[in-house]
Structures are given as C-alpha cells and as structure tokens.
Tab-separated table of C-alpha atoms in Angstrom:
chain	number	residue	atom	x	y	z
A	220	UNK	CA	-13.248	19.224	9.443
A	221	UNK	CA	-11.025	16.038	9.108
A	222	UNK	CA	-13.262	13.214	7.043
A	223	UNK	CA	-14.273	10.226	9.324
A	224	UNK	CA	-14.543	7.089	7.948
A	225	UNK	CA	-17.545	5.224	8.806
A	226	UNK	CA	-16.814	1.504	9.839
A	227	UNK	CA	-19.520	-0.255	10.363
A	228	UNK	CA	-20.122	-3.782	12.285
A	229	UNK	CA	-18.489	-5.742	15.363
A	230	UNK	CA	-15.292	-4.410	17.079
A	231	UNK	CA	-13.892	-7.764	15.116
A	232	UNK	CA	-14.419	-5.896	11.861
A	233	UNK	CA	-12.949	-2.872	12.463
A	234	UNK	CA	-9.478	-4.871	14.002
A	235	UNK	CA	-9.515	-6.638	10.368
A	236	UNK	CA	-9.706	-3.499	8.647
A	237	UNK	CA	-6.920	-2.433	11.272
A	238	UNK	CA	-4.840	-5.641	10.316
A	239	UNK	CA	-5.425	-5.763	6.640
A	240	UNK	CA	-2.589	-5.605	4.357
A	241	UNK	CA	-0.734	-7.514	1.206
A	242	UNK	CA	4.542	-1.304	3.892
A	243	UNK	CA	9.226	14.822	-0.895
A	244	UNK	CA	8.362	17.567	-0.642
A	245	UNK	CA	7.374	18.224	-3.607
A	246	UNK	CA	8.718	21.343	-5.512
A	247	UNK	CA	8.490	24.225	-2.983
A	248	UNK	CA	8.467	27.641	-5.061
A	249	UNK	CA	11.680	29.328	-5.718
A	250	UNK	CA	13.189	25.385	-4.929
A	251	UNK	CA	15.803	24.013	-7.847
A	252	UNK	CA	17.612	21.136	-6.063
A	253	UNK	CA	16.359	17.713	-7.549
A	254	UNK	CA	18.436	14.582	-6.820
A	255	UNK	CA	21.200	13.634	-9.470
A	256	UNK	CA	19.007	12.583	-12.776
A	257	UNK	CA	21.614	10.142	-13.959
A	258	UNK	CA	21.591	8.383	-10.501
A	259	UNK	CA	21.018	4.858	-11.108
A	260	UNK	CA	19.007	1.884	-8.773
A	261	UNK	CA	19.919	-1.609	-9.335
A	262	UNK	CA	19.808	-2.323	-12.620
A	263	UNK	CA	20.118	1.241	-14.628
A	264	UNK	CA	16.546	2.321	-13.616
A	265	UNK	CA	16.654	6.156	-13.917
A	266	UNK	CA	13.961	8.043	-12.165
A	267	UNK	CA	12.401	10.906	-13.375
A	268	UNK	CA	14.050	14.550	-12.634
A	269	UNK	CA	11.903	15.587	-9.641
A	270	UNK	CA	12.554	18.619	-7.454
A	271	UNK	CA	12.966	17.837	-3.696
A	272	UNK	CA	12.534	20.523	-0.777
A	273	UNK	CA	15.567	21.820	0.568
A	274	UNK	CA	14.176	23.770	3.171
A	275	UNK	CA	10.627	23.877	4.889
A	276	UNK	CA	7.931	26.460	6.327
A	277	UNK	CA	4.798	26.950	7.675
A	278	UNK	CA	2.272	24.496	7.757
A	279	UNK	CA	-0.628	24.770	5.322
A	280	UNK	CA	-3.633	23.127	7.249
A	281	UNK	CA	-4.619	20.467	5.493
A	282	UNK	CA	-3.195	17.109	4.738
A	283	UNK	CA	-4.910	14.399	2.378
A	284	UNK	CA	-3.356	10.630	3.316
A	285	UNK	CA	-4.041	7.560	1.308
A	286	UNK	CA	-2.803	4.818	3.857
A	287	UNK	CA	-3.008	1.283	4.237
A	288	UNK	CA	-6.088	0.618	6.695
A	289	UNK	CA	-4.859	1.018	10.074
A	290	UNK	CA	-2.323	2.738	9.365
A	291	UNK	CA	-3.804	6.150	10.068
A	292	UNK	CA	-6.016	5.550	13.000
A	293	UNK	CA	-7.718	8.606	14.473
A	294	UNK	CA	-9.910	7.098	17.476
A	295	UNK	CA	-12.918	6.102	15.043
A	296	UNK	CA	-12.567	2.466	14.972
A	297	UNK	CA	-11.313	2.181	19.101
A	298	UNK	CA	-10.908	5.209	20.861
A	299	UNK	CA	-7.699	4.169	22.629
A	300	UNK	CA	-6.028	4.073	18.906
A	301	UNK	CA	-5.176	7.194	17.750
A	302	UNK	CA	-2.180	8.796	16.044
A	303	UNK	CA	-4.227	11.136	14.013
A	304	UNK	CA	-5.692	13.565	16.656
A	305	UNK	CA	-2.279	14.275	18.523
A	306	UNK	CA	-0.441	15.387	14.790
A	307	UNK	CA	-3.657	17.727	13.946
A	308	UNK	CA	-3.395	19.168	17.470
A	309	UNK	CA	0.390	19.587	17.061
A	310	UNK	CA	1.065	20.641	13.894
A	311	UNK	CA	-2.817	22.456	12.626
A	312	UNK	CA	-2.418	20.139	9.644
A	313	UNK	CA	-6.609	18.736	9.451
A	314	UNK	CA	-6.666	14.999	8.117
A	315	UNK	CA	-8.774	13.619	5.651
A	316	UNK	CA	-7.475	9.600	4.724
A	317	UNK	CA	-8.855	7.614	1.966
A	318	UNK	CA	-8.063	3.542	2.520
A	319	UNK	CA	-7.221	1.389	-0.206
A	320	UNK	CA	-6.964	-2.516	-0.219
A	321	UNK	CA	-4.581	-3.340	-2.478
A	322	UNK	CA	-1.044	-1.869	-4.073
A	323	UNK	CA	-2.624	-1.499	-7.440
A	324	UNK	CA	-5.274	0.335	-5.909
A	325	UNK	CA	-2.614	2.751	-4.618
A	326	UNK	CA	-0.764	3.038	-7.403
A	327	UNK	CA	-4.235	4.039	-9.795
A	328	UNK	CA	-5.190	6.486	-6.910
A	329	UNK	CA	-1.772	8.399	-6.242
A	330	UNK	CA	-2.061	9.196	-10.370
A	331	UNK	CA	-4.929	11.724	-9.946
A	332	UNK	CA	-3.028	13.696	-7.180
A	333	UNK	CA	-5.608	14.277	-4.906
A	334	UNK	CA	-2.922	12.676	-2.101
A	335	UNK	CA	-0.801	14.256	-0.632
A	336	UNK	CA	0.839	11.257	1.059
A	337	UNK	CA	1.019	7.537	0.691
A	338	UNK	CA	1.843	4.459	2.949
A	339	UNK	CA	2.946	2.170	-0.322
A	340	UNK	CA	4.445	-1.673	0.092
A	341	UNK	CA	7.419	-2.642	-1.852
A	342	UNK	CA	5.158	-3.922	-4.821
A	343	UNK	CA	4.252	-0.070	-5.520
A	344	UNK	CA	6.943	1.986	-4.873
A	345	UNK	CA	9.258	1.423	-7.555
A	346	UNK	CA	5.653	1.714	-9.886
A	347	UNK	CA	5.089	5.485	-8.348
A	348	UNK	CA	8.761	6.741	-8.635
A	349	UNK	CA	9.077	5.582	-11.939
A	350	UNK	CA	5.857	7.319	-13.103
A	351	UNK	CA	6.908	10.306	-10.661
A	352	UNK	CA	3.949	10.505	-8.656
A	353	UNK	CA	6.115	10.681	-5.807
A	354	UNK	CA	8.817	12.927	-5.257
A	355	UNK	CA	12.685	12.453	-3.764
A	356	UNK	CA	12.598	13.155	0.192
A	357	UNK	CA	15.208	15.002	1.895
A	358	UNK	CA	15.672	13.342	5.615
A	359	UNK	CA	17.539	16.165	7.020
A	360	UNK	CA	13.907	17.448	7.026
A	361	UNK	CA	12.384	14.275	8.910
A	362	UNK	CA	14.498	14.580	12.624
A	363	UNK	CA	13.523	11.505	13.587
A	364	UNK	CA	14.679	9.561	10.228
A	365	UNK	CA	18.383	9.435	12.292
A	366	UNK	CA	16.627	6.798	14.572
A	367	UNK	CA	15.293	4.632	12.348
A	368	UNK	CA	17.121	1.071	12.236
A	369	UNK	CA	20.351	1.854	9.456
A	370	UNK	CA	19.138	-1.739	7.650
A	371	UNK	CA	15.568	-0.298	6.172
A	372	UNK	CA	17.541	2.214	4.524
A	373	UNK	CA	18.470	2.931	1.381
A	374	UNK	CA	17.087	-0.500	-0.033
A	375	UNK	CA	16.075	-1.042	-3.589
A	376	UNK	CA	12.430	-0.346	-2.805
A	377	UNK	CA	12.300	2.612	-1.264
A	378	UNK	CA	15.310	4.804	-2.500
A	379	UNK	CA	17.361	5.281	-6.199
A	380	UNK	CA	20.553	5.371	-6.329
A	381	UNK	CA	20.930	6.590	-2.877
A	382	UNK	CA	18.502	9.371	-3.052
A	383	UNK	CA	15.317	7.537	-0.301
A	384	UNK	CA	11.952	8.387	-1.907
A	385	UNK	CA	9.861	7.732	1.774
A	386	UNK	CA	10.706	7.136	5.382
A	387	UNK	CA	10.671	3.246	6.559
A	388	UNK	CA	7.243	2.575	8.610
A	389	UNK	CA	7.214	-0.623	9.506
A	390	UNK	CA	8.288	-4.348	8.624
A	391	UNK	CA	7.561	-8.295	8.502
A	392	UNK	CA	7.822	-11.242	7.190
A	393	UNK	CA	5.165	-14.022	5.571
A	394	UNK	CA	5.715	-17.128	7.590
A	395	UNK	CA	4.424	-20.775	7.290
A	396	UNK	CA	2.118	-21.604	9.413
A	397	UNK	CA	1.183	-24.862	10.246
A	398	UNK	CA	-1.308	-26.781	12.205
A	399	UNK	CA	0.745	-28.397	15.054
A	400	UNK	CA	-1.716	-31.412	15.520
A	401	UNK	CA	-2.187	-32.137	11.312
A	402	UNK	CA	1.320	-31.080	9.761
A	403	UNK	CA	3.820	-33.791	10.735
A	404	UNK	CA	6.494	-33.868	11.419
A	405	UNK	CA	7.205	-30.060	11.886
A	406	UNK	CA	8.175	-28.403	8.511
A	407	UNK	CA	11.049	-26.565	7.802
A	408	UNK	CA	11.077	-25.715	4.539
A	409	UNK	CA	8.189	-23.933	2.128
A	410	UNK	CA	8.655	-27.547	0.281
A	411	UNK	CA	5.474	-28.393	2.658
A	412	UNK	CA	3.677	-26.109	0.732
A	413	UNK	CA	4.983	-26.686	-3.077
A	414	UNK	CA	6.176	-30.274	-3.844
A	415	UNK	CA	4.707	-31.660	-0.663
A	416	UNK	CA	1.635	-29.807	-0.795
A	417	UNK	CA	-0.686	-33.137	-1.959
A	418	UNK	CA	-0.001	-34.468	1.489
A	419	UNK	CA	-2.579	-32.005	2.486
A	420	UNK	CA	-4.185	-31.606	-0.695
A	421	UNK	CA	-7.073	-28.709	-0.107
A	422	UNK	CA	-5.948	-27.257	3.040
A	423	UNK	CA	-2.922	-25.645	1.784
A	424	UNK	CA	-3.547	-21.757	1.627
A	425	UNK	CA	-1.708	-19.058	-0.194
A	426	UNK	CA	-1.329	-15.446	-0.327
A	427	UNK	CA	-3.370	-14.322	-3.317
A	428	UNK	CA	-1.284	-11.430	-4.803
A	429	UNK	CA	0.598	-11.519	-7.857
A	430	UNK	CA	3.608	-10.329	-5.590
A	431	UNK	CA	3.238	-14.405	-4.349
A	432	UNK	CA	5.169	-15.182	-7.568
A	433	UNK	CA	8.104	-14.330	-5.740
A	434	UNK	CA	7.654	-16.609	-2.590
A	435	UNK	CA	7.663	-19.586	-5.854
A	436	UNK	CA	10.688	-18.107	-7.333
A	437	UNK	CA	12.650	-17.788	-3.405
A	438	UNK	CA	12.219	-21.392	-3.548
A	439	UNK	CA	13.203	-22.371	-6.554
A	440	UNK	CA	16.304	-19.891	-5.842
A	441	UNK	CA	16.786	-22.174	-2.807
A	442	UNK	CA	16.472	-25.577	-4.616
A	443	UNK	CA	17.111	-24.818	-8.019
A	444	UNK	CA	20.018	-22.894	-8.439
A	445	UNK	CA	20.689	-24.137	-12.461
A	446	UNK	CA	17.528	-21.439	-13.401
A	447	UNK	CA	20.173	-18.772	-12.064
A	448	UNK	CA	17.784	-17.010	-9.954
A	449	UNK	CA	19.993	-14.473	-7.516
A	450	UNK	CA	16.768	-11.967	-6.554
A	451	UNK	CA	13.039	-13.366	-6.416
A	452	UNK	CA	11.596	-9.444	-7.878
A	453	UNK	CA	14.236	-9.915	-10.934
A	454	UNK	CA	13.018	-12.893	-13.155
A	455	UNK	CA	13.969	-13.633	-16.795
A	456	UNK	CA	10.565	-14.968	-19.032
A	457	UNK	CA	12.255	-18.397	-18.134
A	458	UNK	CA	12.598	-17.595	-14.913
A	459	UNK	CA	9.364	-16.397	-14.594
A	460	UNK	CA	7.644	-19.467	-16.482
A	461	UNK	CA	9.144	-21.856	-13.723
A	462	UNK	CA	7.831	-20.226	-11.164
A	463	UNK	CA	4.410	-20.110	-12.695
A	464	UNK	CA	4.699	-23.681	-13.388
A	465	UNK	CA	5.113	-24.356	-9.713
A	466	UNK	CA	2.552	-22.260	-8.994
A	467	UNK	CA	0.336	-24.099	-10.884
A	468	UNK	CA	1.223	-27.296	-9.680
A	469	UNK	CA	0.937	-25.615	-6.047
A	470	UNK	CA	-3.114	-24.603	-7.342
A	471	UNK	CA	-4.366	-28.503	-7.663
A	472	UNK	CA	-4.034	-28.526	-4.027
A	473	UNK	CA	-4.979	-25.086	-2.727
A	474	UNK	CA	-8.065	-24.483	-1.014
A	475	UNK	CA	-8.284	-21.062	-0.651
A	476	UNK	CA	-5.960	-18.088	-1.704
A	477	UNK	CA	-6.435	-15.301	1.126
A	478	UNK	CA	-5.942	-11.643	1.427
A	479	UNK	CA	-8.262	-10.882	4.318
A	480	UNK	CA	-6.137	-11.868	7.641
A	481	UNK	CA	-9.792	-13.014	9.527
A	482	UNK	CA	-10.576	-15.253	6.827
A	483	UNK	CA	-7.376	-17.222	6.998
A	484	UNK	CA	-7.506	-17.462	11.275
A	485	UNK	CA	-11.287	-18.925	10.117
A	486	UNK	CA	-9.967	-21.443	8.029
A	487	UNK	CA	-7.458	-22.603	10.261
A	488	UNK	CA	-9.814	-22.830	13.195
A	489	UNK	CA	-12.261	-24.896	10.969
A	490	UNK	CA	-9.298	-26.589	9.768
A	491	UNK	CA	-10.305	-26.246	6.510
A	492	UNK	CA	-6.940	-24.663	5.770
A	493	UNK	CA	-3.440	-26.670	7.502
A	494	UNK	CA	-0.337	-25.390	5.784
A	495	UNK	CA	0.559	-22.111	4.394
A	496	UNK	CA	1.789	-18.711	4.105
A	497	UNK	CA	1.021	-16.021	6.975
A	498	UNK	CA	1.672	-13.245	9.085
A	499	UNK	CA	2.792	-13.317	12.659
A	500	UNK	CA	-0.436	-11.129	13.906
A	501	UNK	CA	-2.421	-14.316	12.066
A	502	UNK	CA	-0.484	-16.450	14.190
A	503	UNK	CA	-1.210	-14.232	17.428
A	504	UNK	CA	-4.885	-14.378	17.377
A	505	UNK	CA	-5.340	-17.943	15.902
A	506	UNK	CA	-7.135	-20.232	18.063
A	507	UNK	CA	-6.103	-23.491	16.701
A	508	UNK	CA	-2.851	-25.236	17.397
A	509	UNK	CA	-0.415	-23.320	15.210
A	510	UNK	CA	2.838	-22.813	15.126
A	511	UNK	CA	4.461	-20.576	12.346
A	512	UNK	CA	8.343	-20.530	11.245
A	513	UNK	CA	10.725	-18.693	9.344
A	514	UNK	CA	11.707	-21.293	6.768
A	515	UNK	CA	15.160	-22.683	6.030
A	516	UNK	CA	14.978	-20.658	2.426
A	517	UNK	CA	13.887	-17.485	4.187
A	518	UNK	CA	10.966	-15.265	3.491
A	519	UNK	CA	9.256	-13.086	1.302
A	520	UNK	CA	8.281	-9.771	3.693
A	521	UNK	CA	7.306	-6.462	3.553
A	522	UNK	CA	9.142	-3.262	4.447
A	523	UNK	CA	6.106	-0.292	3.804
A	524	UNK	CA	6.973	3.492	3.413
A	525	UNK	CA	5.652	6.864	3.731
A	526	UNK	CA	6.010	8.474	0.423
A	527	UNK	CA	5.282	11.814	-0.645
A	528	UNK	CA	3.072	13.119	-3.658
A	529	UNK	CA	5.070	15.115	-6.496
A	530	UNK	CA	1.883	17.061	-7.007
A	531	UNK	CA	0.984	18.226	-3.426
A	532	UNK	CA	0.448	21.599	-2.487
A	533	UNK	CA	1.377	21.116	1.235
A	534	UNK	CA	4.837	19.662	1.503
A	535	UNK	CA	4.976	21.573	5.066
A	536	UNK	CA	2.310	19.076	6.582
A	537	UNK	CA	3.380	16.399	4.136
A	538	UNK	CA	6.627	16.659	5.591
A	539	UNK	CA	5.095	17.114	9.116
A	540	UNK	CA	3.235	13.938	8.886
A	541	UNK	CA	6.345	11.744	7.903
A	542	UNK	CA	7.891	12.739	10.490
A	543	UNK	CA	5.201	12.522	13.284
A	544	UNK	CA	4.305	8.788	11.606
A	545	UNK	CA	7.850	7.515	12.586
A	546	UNK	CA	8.053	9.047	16.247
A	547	UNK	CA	8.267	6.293	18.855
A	548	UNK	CA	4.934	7.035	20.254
A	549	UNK	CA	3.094	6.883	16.435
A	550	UNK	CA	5.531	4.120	15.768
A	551	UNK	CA	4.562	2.270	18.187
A	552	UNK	CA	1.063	2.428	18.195
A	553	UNK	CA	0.441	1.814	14.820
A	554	UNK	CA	3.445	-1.240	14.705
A	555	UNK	CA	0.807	-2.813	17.891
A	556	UNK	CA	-2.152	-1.847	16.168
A	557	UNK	CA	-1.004	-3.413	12.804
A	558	UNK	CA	0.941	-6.348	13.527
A	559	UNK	CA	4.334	-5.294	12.519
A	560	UNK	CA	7.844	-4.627	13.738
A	561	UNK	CA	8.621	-0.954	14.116
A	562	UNK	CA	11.108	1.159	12.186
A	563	UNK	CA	11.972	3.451	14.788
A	564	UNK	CA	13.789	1.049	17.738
A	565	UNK	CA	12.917	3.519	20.214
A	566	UNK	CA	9.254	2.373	20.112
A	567	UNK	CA	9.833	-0.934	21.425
A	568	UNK	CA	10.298	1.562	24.752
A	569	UNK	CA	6.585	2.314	23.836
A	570	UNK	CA	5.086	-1.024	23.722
A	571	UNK	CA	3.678	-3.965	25.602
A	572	UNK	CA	6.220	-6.448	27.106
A	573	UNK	CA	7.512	-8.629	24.398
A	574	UNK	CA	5.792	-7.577	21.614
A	575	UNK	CA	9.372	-6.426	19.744
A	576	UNK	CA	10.371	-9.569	20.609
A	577	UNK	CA	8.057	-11.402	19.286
A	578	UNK	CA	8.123	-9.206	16.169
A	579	UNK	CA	11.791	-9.615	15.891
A	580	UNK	CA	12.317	-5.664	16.033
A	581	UNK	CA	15.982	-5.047	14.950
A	582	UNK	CA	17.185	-8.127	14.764
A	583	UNK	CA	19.563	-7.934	11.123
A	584	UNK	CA	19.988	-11.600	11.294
A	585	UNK	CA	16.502	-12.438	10.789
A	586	UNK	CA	16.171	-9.258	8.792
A	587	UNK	CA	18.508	-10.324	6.687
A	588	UNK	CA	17.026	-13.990	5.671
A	589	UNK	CA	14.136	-11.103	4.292
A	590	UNK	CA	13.488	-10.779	0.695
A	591	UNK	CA	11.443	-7.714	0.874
A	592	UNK	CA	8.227	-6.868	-1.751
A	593	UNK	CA	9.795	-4.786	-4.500
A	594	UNK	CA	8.243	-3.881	-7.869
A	595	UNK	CA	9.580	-5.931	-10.176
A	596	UNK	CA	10.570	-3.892	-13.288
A	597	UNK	CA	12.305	-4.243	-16.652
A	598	UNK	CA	15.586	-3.075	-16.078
A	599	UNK	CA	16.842	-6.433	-13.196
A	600	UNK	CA	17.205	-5.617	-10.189
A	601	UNK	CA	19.697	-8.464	-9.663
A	602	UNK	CA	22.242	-6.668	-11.870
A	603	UNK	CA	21.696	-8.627	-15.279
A	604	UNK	CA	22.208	-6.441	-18.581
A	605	UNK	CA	22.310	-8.978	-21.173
A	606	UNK	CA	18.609	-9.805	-20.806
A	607	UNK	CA	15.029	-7.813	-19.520
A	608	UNK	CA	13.260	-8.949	-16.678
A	609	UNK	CA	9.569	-9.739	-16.554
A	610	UNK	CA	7.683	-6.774	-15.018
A	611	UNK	CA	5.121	-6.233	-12.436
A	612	UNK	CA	2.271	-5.980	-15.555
A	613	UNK	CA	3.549	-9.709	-16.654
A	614	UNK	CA	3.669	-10.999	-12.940
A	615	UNK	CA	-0.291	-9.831	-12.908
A	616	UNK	CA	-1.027	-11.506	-16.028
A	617	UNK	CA	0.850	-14.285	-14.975
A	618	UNK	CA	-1.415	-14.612	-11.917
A	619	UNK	CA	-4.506	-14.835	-13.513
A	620	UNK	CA	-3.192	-17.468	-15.625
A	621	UNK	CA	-2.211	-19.415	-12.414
A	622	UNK	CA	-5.319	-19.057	-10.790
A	623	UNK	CA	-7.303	-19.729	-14.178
C-alpha cells in the first residue's frame, strides 16, 4: 500500500505545506559504464566514480521519494491534485514519500539510503554528488528530458562536467517585494533592503537560510566590484566576511527572517513586515498592496532537480518516476500547485491562462539575470585556483553568527 501522509488542519495548511520551499540509475547488475572519473565541474571538483544505467527493464513495484512538500501530491491534501495516482496506475511502481523542510534535512536523509529518489535545490546537490549518494543519470533513458527548456541544462548545480546528475523540475526567482502604499518611491534595487533598510527599520524581512548569504554577496557583486566577486556560491574568507558584515548590518533592522511562505503573506497583511525578499506565489496570494520586482542586480533563484539514489534497488521505477515527474501534465500540475515556472515548456499548454506568463516560463532573458542556489564548495566555482572558497559548512556557521 502506498504510505499516506496525514495532514492535518484547514485547507490553508495543507496549500502551505503545498507551497513550502527554501528545486541514475544506480548500478544495474552486469552494468560497467560510469561517467568519465576525471571529468571536472567548475572549479576541478571531481565526483566520485559512480556507475550509471545504460539500459533499463522491468519495473520493480515500489518506489520510495523524499520530495520537497508538494512536490509529490497524490490527492491527500485536495483531491483535484494528484500526480502520484496516475504514475502508480501506469507504471505498478507503489509510492511511499517522506517530506523534508529544509536542504540539510535532505542531504542527512538521502545518507541512510532508504530513498530511492530526491527532489534536491541547488544548495544540496553539489553536497549529495560529492558524497555519492546520488548517482550520474543517463537522459537517453528519460524521453521527455529532449523537451525540457536547453537553459536548465547542464548548469553547475545539477550536472559535472557535462555528465547531468537529475532532470530539471522546476524554477524561480526570490523577488523584492514591497508594500506599494509604505515603500516610496518604488525600489529598484535590493539597496532598499541592505543600506537603505533603516528607512523601514523592523519591517524589513529576509529569507532565513544560510543560502541568503548569497543574495548579500549578488549585491555587493553589483556595487562592489573591488572585493572581486564574479559568482555569489564562490566566496573567498574575505569575500565571505563582507557579506556577513552586511548581513549583519542588514539584522539591526530585520523583523522577522521567514521560511514558511504563510507567515510572510501574514506579516505583510499586518504590515508588520514592508520590504523584502519573496517568491512570486507570496506575491499571488498577498492581500495587501504589493508589488514585487526583479531587481536591477538580478536575483538569487532556484532551479530544483530530480535526482536519483546511488544505493536504490529500483532504478526501473526510479527512472520511471523522473520521467513521469517532467511530463507536461505532472509538470504542470505540480509547477501550479507549487508556485513555480515549469521545466518542460509544453506544460504551459497544460495550465491556466497566464500563469507561464506570469511565471516567466522560458523566458532566457529573465532567466538569465538568475543566479541559481548552488552548493557552495571548496574547489570555486567561479574558476579561481590560487585560493579555496568558503564552503556550504562555513556559510552555516556564518549564519548563526549573523543571526546571533
């Protein structure tokens, strides 16, 4: 039997589960092909040698997923939402999905191998290759891969040296929002919510995530271009230190950090919050008079993927279940669902009027001006050999620090 989760409370609560966020085959037996070991990622990181499938067979019945919540829906929470029942009907691969809140969370669960797939954000992908809980995919086993938009692939969080370790799910950005009858006049710039931010001292809210260090450093990219920052996820310990220091600065006027997406619309409504970072599905269902914007200095995002344990024991419905998850009709209700632009264009056939639009679906312009979550490791990712970057273990003690 596929394990329900129980959800308890108002339809409200189960939508902010829905919303919540911050997006190979293993070894089949008798399989030898593994990616290139000495194929390199942006700065010489080297994954581990892992065997990828090279050819695929019957399904084995049973699929474990450790997703994002609502990200693998199954008619519990609202019985029009459900992606889950149509794959188990298709493919005889029974479901069982575990949530998890946060990208460390992930990352600690995908070590005991009791998933067989993962929905990871950019901030834990580079974490599970490198440790080689997830294994190299090979797309000419995912059909509908081919579809997805060309500029989520092949990106620094979610392949190595041209090998992809997942399929692209889904996308965004975090906007500043703003309350249209407060903030004046209009910002333009995240300077509203760093060296302006005692203009509207206590109502400035920020995303409460270590990853947030890079949303400092794509400013100080912007507007301080002596540090020599040229990637927000590849930071020097100088580097690193100013951004902290803004942070810091940023803290004697934040009112509330936020990782739940009701408890930011709340403190807009109340107006206890005025000016900060947010997503566009925030935006959507905020009452007040908000407007949000992609700044001048561009964004910080997210670009999530389906990766694939290195220790499951049913790469046939591992494999299945990539490839179902990225289908226009799964893309597109779980990109509606979410809050998120799809990866597969031909889901914007599948939703409401607009809503691609409004999620700027495809558009590489605005992609572009996206600096999406990566893990930020050791080795730079901005190219640098002559000194290490600050890793994703310093960013987290980093953020304590900042938050005191």
């Amino acid at each position: 039997m596929r394990k329900k989760r129980t959800l308890a409370g108002t339809a409200a609560f189960g939508l902010a589960l829905a919303l919540s966020l911050a997006a190979c085959g293993t070894e089949d037996a008798g399989d030898d092909s593994s990616p290139d070991s000495a194929s390199e990622g942006p700065g010489g990181f080297v994954p581990p040698d892992i065997a990828m499938a090279d050819s695929l067979g019957d399904n084995e019945g049973t699929l474990s997923v450790l997703a994002w919540p609502g990200y693998a829906e199954d008619g519990s929470t609202d019985k029009a939402v459900d992606w889950v029942t149509p794959f188990e009907k298709q493919t005889g691969c029974d479901v069982s999905v575990k949530y998890f809140n946060t990208s460390d969370e992930a990352v600690t669960l995908m070590k005991s191998g009791q998933y067989d797939v993962v929905s990871a954000s950019g901030d834990a992908t580079l974490r599970l290759i490198a440790a080689g809980d997830v294994a190299p995919v090979n797309t000419d086993l995912i059909p509908n891969y081919a579809d997805e938009y060309d500029f989520l692939k092949d990106r620094p969080w979610n392949s190595v040296g041209g090998q992809m370790y997942g399929v692209p799910h889904g996308y965004g950005a975090n906007l500043l929002m703003y309350n249209t009858d407060v903030v004046k006049p209009a910002p333009t710039s995240w300077r509203a919510v760093f060296e302006d931010a005692s203009t509207y001292s206590g109502k400035v809210t920020a995303y409460d995530s270590p990853i947030y260090i890079a949303d400092a450093a794509l400013y100080l990219m912007k507007t301080q271009p002596d540090l020599g920052i040229k990637d927000p996820y590849a930071l020097d310990a100088d580097q690193l230190a100013a951004a902290v220091d803004l942070l810091k600065a940023q803290k004697e006027h934040v009112g509330e950090y936020w990782s739940d997406y009701l408890k930011e619309i709340s403190a807009f409504e109340s107006g206890d919050s005025v000016v900060g970072t947010t997503w566009q599905v925030i935006v959507n269902y905020t009452k007040a008079n908000v407007e949000a914007i992609l700044p001048e200095e561009g964004a910080t995002g997210w670009s999530d993927t389906w990766m694939i344990s290195s220790k499951t024991e049913v790469p046939n419905c591992a494999y299945a279940w990539l490839n179902h998850i990225i289908s226009p009709e799964a893309n597109a209700a779980v990109a509606e669902w979410f809050g998120e632009a799809p990866a597969n264009p031909k889901a914007c056939d599948l939703t409401s009027e607009g809503f691609c639009d409004g999620y700027h679906a495809g558009d590489e312009s605005y992609a572009d001006q996206i600096h999406y979550w990566t893990t930020p490791i050791e080795q730079c990712l901005d190219g640098r050999t002559d000194v290490s970057c600050t890793t994703y273990q310093d960013w987290t003690q980093a953020w304590t620090e900042i938050k005191g």
